[in-house]
Short mmCIF file of C-alpha atoms and ligand atoms in Angstrom, two decimals:
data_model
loop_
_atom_site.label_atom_id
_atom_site.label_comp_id
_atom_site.label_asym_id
_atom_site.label_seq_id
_atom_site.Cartn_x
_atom_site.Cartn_y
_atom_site.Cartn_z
CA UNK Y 191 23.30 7.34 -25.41
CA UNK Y 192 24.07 3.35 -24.77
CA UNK Y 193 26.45 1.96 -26.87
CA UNK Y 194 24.76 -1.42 -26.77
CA UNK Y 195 21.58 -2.89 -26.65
CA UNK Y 196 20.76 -6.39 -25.29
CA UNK Y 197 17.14 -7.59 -25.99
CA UNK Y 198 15.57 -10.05 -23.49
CA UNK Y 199 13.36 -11.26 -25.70
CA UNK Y 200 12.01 -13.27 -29.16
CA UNK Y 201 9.61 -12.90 -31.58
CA UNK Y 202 8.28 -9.97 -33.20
CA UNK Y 203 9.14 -7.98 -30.37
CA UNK Y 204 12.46 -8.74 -30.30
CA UNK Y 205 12.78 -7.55 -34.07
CA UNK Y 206 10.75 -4.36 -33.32
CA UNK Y 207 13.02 -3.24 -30.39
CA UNK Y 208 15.91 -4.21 -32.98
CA UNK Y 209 14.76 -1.53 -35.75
CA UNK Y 210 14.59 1.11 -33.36
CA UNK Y 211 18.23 0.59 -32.19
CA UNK Y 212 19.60 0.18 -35.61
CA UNK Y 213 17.91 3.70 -36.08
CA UNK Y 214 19.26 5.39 -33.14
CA UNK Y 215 22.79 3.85 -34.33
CA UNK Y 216 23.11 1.42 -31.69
CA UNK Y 217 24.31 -2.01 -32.13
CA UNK Y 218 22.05 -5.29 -30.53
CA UNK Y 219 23.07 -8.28 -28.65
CA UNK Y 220 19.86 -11.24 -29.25
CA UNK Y 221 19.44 -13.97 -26.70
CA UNK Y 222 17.77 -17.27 -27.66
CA UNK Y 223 17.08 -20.85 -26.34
CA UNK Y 224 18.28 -23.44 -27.95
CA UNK Y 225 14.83 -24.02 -29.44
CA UNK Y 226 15.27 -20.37 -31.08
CA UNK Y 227 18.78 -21.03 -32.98
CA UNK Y 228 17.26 -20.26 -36.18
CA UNK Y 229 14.95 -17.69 -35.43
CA UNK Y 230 15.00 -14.15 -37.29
CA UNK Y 231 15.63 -11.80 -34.07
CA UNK Y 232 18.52 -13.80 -34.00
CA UNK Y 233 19.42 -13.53 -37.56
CA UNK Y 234 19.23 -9.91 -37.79
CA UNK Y 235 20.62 -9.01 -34.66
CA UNK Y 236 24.72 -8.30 -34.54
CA UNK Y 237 25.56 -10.41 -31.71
CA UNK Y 238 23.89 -13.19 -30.30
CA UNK Y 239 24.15 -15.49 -26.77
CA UNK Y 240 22.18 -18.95 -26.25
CA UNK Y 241 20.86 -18.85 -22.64
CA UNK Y 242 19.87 -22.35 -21.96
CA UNK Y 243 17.20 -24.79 -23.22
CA UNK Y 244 13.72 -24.52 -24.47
CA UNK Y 245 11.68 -24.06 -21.46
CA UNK Y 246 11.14 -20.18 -20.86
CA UNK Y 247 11.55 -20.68 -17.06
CA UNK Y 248 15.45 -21.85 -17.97
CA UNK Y 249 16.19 -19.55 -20.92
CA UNK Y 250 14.33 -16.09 -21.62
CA UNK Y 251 12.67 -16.12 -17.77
CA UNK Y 252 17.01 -17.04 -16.26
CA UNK Y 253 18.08 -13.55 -14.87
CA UNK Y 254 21.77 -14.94 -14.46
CA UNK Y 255 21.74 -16.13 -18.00
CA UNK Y 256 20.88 -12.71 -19.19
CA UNK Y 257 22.99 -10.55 -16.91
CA UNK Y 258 25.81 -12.81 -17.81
CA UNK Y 259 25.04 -12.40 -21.46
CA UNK Y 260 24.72 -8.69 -21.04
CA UNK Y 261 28.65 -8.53 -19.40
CA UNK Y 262 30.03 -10.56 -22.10
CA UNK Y 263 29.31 -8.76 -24.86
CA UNK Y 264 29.77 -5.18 -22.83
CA UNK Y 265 26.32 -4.42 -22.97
CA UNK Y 266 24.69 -1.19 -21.37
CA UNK Y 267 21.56 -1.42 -21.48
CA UNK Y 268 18.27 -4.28 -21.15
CA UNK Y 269 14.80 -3.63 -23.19
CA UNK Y 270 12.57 -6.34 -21.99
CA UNK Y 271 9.84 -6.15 -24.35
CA UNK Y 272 6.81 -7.45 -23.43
CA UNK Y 273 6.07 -10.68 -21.50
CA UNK Y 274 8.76 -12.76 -20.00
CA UNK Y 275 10.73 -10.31 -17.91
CA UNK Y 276 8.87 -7.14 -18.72
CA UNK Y 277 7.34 -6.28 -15.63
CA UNK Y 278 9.42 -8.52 -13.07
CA UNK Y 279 10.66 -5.90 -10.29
CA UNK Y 280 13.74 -8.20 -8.97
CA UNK Y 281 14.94 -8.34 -12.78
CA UNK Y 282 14.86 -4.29 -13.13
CA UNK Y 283 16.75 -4.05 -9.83
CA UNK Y 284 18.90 -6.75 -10.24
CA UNK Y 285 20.21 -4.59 -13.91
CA UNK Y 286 20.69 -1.51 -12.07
CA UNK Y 287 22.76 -3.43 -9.49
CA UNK Y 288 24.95 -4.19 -11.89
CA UNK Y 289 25.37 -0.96 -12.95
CA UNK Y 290 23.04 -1.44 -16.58
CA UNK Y 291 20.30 0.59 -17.47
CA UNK Y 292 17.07 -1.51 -17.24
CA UNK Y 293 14.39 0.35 -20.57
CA UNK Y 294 11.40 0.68 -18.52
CA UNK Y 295 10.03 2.49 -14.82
CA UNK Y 296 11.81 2.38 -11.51
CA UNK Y 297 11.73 -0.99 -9.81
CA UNK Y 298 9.47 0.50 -7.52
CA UNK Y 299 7.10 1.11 -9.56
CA UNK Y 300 6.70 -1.78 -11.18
CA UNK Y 301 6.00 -3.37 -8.00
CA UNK Y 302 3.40 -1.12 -7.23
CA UNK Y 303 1.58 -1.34 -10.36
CA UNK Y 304 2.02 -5.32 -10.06
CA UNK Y 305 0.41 -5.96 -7.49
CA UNK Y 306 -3.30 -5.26 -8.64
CA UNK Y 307 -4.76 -3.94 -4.91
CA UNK Y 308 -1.20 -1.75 -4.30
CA UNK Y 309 -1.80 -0.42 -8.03
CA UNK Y 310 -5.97 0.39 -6.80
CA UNK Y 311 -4.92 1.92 -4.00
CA UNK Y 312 -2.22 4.47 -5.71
CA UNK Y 313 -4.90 4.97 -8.61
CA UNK Y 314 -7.58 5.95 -6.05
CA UNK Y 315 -5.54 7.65 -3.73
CA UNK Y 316 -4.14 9.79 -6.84
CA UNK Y 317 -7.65 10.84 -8.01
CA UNK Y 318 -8.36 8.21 -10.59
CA UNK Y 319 -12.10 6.48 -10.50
CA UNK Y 320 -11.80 2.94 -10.11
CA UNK Y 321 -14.41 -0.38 -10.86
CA UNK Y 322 -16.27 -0.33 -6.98
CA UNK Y 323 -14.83 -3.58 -5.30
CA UNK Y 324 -13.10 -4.40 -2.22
CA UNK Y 325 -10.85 -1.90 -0.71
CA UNK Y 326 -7.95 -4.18 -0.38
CA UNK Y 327 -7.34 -8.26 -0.27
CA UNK Y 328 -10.24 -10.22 1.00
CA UNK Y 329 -9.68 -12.03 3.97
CA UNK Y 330 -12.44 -14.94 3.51
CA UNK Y 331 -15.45 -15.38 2.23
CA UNK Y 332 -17.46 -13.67 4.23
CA UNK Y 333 -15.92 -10.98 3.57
CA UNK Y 334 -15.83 -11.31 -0.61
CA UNK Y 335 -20.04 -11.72 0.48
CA UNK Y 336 -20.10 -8.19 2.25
CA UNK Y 337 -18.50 -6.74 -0.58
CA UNK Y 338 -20.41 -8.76 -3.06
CA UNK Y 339 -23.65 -7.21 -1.29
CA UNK Y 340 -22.43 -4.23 -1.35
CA UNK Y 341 -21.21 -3.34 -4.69
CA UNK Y 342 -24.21 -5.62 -6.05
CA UNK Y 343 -24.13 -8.96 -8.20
CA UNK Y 344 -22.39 -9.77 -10.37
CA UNK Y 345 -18.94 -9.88 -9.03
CA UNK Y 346 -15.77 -10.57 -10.47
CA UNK Y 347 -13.02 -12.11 -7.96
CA UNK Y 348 -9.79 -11.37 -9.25
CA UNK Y 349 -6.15 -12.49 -8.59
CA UNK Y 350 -4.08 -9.51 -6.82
CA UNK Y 351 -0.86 -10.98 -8.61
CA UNK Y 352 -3.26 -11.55 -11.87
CA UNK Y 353 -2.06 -11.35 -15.79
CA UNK Y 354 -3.19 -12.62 -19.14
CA UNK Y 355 -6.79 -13.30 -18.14
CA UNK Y 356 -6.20 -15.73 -15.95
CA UNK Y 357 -7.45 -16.21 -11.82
CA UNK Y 358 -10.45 -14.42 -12.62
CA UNK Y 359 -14.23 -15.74 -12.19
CA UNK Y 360 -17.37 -14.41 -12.10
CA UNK Y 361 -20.51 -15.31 -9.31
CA UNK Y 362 -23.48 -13.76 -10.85
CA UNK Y 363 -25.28 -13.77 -7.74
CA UNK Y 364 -24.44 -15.28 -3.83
CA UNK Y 365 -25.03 -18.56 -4.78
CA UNK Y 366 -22.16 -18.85 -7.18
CA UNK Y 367 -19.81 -16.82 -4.93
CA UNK Y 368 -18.30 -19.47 -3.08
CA UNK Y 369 -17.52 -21.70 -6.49
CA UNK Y 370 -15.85 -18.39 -7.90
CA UNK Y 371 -13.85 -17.65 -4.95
CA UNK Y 372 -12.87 -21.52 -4.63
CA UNK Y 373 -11.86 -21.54 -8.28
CA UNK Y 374 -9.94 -18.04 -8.96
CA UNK Y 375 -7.79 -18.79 -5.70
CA UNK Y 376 -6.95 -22.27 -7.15
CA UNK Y 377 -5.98 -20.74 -10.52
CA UNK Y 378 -3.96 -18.01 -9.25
CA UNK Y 379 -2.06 -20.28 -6.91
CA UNK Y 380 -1.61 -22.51 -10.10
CA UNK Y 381 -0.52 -19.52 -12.09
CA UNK Y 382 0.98 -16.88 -9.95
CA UNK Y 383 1.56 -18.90 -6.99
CA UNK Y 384 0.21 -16.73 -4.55
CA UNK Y 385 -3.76 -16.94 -3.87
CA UNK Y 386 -4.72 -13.47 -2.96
CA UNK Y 387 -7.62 -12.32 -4.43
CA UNK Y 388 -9.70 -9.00 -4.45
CA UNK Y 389 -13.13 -8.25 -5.87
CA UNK Y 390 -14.71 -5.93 -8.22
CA UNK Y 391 -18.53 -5.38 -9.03
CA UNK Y 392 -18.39 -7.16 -13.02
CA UNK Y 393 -19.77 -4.41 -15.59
CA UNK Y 394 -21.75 -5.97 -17.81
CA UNK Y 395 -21.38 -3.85 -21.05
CA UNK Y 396 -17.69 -2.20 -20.84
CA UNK Y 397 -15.36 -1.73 -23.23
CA UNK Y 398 -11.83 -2.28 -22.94
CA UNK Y 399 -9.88 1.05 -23.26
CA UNK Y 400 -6.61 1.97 -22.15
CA UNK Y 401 -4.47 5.16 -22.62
CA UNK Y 402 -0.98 5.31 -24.05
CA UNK Y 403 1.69 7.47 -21.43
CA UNK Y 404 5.40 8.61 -21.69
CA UNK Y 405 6.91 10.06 -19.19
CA UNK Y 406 10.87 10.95 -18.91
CA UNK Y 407 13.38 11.17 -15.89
CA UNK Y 408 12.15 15.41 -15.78
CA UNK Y 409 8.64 15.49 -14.54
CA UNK Y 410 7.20 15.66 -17.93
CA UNK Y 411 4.74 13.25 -18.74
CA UNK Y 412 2.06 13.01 -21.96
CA UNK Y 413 -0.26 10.85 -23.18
CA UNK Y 414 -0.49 9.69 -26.36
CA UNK Y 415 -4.35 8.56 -26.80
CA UNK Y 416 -6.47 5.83 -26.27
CA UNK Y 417 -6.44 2.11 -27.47
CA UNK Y 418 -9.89 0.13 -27.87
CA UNK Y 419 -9.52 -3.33 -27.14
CA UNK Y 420 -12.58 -4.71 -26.23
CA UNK Y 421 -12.53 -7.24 -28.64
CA UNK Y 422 -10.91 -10.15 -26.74
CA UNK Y 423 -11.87 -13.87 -26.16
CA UNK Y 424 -10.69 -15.27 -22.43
CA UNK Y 425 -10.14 -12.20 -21.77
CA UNK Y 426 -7.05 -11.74 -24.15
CA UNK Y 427 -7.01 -9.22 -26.66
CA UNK Y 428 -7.43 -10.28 -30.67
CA UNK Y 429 -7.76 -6.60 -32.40
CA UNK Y 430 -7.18 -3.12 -31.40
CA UNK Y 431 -8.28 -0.05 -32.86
CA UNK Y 432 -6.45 3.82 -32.34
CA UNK Y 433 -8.81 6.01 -31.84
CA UNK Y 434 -12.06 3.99 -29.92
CA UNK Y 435 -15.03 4.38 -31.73
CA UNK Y 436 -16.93 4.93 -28.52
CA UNK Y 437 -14.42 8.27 -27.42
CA UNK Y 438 -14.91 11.84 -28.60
CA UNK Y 439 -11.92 14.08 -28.29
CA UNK Y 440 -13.15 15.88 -25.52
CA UNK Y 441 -13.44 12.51 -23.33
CA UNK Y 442 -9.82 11.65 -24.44
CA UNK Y 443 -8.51 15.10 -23.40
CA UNK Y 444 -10.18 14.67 -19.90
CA UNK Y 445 -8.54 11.53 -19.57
CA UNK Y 446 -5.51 12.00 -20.60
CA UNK Y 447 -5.45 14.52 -18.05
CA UNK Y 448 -6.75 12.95 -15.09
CA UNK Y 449 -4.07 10.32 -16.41
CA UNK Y 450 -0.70 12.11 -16.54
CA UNK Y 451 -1.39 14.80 -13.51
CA UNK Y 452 -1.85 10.48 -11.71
CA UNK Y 453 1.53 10.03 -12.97
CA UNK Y 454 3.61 13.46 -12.61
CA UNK Y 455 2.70 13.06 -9.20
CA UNK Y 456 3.92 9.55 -8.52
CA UNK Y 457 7.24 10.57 -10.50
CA UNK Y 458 6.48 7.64 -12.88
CA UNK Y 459 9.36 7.20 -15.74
CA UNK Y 460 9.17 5.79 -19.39
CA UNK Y 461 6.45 4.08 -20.68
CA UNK Y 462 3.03 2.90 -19.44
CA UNK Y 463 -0.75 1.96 -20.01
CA UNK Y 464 -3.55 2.38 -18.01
CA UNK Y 465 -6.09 0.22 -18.69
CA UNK Y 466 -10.04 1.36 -18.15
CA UNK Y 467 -13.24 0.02 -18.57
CA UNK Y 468 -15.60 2.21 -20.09
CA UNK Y 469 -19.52 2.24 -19.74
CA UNK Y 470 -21.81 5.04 -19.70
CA UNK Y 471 -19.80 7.85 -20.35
CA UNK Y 472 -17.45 6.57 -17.51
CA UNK Y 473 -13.60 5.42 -16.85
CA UNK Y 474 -12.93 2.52 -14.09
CA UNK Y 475 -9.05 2.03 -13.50
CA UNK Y 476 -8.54 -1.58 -13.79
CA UNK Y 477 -4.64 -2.02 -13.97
CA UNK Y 478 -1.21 -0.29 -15.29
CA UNK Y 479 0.99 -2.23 -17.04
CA UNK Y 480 4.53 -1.17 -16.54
CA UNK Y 481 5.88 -1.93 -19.77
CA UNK Y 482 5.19 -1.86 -23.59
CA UNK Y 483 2.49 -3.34 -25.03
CA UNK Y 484 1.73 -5.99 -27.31
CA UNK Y 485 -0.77 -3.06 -29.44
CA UNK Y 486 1.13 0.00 -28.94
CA UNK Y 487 2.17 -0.02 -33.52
CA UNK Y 488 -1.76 1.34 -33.82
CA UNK Y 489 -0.95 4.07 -31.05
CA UNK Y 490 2.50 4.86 -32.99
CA UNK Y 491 0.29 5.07 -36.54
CA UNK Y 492 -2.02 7.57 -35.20
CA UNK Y 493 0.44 9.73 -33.78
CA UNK Y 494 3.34 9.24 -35.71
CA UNK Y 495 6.17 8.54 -33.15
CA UNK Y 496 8.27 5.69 -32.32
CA UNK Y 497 7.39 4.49 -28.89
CA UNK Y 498 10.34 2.28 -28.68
CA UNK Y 499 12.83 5.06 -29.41
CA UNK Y 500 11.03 7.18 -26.97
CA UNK Y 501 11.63 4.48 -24.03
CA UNK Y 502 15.09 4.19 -25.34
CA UNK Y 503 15.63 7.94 -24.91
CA UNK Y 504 14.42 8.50 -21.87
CA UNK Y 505 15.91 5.55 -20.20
CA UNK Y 506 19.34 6.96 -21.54
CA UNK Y 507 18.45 10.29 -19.22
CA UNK Y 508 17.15 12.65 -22.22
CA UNK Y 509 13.81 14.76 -22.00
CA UNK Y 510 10.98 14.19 -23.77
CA UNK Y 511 11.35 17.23 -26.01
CA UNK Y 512 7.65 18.06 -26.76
CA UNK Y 513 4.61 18.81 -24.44
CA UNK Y 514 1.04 17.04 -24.67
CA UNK Y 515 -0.02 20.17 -26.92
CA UNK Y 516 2.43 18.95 -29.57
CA UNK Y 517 0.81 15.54 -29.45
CA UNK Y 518 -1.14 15.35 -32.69
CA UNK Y 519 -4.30 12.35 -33.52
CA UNK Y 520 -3.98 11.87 -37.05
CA UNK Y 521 -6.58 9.16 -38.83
CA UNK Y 522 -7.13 5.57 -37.62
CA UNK Y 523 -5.52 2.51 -37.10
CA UNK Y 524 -6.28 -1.05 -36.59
CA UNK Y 525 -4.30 -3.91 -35.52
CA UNK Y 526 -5.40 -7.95 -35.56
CA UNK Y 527 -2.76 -10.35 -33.49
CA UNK Y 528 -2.21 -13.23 -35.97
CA UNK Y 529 -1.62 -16.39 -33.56
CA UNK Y 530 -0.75 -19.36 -34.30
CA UNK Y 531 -3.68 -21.03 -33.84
CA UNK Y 532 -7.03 -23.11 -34.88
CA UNK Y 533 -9.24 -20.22 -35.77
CA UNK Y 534 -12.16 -22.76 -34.60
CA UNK Y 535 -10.52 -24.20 -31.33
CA UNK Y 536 -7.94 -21.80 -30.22
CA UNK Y 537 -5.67 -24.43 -30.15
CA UNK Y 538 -2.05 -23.92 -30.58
CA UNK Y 539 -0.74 -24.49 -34.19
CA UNK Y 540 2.91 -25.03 -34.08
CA UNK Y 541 5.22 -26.52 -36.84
CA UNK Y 542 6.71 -25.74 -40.02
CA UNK Y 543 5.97 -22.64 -42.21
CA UNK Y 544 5.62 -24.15 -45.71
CA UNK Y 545 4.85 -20.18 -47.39
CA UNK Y 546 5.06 -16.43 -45.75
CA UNK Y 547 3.90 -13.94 -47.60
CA UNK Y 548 3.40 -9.96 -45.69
CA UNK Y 549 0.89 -7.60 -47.08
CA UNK Y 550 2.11 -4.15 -48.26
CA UNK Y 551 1.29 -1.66 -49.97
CA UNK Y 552 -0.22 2.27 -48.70
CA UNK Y 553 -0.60 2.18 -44.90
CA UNK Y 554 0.00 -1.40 -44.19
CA UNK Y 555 2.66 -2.58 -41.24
CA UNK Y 556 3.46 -6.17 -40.89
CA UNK Y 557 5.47 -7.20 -37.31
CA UNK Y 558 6.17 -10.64 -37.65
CA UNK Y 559 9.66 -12.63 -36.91
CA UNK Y 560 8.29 -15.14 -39.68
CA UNK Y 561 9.65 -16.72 -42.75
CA UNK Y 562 9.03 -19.18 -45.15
CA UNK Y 563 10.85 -23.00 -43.67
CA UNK Y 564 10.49 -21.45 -40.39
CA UNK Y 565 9.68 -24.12 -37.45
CA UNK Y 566 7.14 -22.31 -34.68
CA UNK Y 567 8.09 -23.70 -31.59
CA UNK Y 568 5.15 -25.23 -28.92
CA UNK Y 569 7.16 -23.54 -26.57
CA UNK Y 570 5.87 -19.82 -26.67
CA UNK Y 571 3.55 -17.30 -27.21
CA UNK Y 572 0.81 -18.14 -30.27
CA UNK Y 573 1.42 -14.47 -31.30
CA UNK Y 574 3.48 -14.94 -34.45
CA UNK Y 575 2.14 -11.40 -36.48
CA UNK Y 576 0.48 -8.56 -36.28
CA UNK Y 577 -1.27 -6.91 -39.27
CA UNK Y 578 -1.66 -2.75 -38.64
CA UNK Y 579 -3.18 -0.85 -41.01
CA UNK Y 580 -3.79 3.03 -41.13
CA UNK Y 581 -5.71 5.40 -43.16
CA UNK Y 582 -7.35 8.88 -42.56
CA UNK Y 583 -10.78 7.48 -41.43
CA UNK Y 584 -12.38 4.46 -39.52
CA UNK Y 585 -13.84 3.24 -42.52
CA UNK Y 586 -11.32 3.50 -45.32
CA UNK Y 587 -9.02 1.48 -42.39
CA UNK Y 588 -11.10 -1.03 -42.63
CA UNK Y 589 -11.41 -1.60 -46.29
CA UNK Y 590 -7.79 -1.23 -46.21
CA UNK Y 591 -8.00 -3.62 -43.30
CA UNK Y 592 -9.66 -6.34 -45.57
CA UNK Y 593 -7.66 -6.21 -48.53
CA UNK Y 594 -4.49 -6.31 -46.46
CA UNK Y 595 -6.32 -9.79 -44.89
CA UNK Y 596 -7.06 -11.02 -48.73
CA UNK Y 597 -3.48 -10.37 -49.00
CA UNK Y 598 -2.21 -12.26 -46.07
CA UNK Y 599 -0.67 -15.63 -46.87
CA UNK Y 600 0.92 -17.95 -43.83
CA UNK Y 601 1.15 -21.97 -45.21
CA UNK Y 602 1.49 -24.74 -43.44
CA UNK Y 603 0.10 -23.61 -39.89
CA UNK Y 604 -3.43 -22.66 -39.23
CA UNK Y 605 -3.63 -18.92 -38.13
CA UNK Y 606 -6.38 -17.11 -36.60
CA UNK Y 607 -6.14 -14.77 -39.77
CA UNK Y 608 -9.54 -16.38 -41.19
CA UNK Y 609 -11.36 -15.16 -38.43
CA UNK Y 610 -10.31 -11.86 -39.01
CA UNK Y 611 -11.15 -11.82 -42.37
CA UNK Y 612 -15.31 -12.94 -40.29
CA UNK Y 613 -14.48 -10.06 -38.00
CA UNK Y 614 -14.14 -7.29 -40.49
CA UNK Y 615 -17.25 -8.34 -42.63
CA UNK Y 616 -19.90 -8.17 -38.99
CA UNK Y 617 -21.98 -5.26 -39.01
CA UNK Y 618 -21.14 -4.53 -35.34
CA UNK Y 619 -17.68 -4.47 -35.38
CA UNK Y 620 -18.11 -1.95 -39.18
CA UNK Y 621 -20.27 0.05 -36.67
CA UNK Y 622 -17.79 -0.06 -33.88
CA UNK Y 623 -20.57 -1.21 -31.75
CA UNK Y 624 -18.97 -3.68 -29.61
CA UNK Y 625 -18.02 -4.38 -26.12
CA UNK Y 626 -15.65 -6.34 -24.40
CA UNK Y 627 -18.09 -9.28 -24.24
CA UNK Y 628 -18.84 -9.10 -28.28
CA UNK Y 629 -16.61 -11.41 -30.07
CA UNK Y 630 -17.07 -14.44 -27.09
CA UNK Y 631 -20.58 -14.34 -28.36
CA UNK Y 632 -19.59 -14.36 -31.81
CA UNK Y 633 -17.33 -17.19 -31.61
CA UNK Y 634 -19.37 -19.30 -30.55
CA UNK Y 635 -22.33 -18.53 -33.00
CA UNK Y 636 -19.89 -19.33 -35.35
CA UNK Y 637 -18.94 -22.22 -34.09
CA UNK Y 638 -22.35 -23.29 -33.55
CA UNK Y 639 -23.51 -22.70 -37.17
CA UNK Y 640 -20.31 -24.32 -38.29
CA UNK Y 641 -21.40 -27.60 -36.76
CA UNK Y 642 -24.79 -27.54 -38.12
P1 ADP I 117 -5.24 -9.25 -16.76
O1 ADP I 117 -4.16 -8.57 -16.01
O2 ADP I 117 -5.34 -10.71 -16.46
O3 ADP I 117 -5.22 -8.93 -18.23
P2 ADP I 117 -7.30 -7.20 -16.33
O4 ADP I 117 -7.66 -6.68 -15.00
O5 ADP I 117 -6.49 -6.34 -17.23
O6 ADP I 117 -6.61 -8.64 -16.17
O7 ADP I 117 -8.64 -7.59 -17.10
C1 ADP I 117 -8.60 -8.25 -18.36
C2 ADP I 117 -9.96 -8.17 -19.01
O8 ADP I 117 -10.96 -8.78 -18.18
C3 ADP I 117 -10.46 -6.76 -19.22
O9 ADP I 117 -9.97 -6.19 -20.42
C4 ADP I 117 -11.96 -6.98 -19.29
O10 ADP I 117 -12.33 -7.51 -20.55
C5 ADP I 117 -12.18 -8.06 -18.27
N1 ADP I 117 -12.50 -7.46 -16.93
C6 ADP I 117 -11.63 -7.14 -15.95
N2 ADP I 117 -12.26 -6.59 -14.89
C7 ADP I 117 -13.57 -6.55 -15.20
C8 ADP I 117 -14.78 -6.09 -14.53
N3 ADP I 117 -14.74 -5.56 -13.30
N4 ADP I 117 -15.96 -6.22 -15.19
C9 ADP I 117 -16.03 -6.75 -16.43
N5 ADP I 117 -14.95 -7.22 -17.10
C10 ADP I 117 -13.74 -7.12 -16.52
#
């Protein structure tokens, strides 16, 4: 096992990967901007290291910084988290170069899986159905209008090199191709800086649902369920459920099959999530994310294991130590991402925490690096909490859900916590009849009665 721990990252996250170290016995070395001084992964963690200034791109995105942080305090081992360096293949390669243990896949296969057409191809070639589109990068336009043709409007062009919603637009029919094309490839230039782009026929009722895998260093590989998160705005996720409403145990088994033979045969290590759209009884491969996510507490609530200790063990060369048939679904769990900001504009809320105050009680988790006098920086993520809750069915989570909401008491920043508290009163979302495109529409009748 490692004898120390350094965590790239901040936040909640940060303070997650923490508990599971301090459980497995292993001490933790924090990093932090300056911006981050006072911040609680820092706090709580028994070493710390400042790695430059505010800006991400000179602190928790500086490989040297972190390397050199690792050496001197005689760490072993890196966890990423999620975001920042998480899925960056030069960052897992450049630990193992220096002879550290980078918590996550092979280098390789992060690569493969981050590049969006690479990560198709592998999918397809590995027996898992994929969204019809373009069989690799399109070369020009009129080739994105063969395809287009082809598959049938509407079509979603989509960055190769694409994350967190972003270089992806919609032509819902020829005419609007060219604007789409014009715009993604400007946006993914902007955001990615590369502008290669790919295209995918746009499914107009699909919901969002990826599987939970683990897979150690042996050959042995499980899967540990499915996570609904169709509810989303710009694309980015706002609540996940464990189970999906929409899934019957049968379709998860078949799944989770097709799933982890995918990955036995690729020889894929530690954790992962492969993302699906879902429509008519079918599963389209979108992407695999390399890395933990953001909503894997509601997966870890349902089956009762701690995915972070898992990736921590098998990165340290142990064996999973149970097979898929010891994998057991108990009850349901819901999780809302409590961001720090206008629940009416989106906009980012940062500044001073006048009042915290975490649900508890049967069933309720809080993740949240926040405290009463704390200052959210504008530098970061919005995500300041998440709120899971789990009970033995779909609807006593939500009640639980609710009063867990009541509960919920962040002063002095706006939250998006008061549109959760809408959410979990709409008769679709009690009927778990949503898809991906849902809560768009419901923001903005909400914001359109508001203004009335
Ligand atoms: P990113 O890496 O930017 O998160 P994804 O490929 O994971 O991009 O897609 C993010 C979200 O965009 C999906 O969860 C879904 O809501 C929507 N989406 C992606 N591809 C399609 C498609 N072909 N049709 C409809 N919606 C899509």
């Amino acid at each position: 096992m490692f004898g120390k721990i350094l965590i790239a990252n901040r936040g909640e996250i940060a303070l997650r990967v923490q508990r599971a170290c301090r459980e497995l016995g292993i001490p933790t070395v924090a990093v932090h901007s300056t911006a981050d001084s006072d911040a609680m992964h820092v706090r709580l963690s028994d070493e710390s290291v400042c790695i430059g200034p505010p800006a991400a791109r000179d602190s928790y995105l500086n490989m040297v910084a972190i390397l050199s942080a690792a050496h001197v305090t005689g760490a072993d081992a890196i966890h990423p988290g999620y975001g920042f360096l998480s899925e960056n293949a030069a960052f897992a390669e450049m630990v193992e170069d220096h002879g550290l243990t980078f918590i996550g896949p092979s280098p390789e296969h992060i690569r493969m899986m981050g590049d969006k057409i690479t990560a198709r191809t592998a999918m397809a070639g590995l027996g898992v159905p994929l969204v019809p589109g373009s069989a690799g990068a399109l070369a020009d336009l009129d080739s994105a209008r063969e395809v287009a043709a082809s598959v049938g409007y509407p079509v979603l062009i989509k960055a190769t090199a694409g994350g967190g919603g972003r270089g992806m637009k919609v032509a819902q029919s020829e005419a609007e191709l060219e604007e789409a094309w014009r715009v993604a490839r400007t946006e993914a230039r902007a955001a990615f800086g590369n502008d290669e782009v790919y295209l995918e026929k746009y499914l107009d009722r699909p919901r969002h649902i990826e599987l939970q895998v683990m897979a150690d260093s042996f050959g042995n590989v499980v899967h540990f369920g499915e996570r609904d998160c169709s509810l989303q705005r710009r694309h980015q996720k706002l609540l996940e459920e464990a189970g999906s409403p929409a899934l019957s145990a049968a379709e998860r088994d078949a799944i989770g099959a097709t799933a982890t033979a995918a990955l036995a045969k690729l020889g894929y290590r530690n954790a992962g999530t492969l993302e699906f759209l879902y429509q008519d009884g079918q599963f389209a491969f979108i992407e695999m994310n390399t890395r933990l996510q953001v909503e894997h507490p509601v997966t870890e609530m349902v089956c009762h294991i701690d995915l972070v200790r898992e990736q921590i063990r098998i990165a340290a060369g142990q064996p999973l130590g149970y097979t898929q048939a010891d994998v057991r679904f108990a009850g349901h769990a819901i999780e809302c991402r409590v961001n720090a900001e206008d629940p009416e504009t989106f906009m980012p809320t940062p500044g001073r925490v006048q009042a915290f105050h975490a649900p508890g009680g049967l069933g309720v988790r809080v993740d949240s690096a926040l405290y009463a006098g704390y200052v959210v920086p504008p530098y970061y993520d919005s995500l300041v909490a998440k709120l899971i809750v789990h009970a033995p069915t779909r609807p006593e989570a939500i009640a639980r859900l609710r009063r867990a909401l009541d509960e919920f008491a962040v002063l002095g920043i706006k939250t998006t916590l008061p549109l959760h508290q809408r959410i979990v009163e709409q008769p679709e979302f009690i009927a778990g009849d949503y898809t991906i495109h849902w809560l768009e529409k419901f923001v903005e009748r909400e914001i359109a009665a508001a203004a009335k």
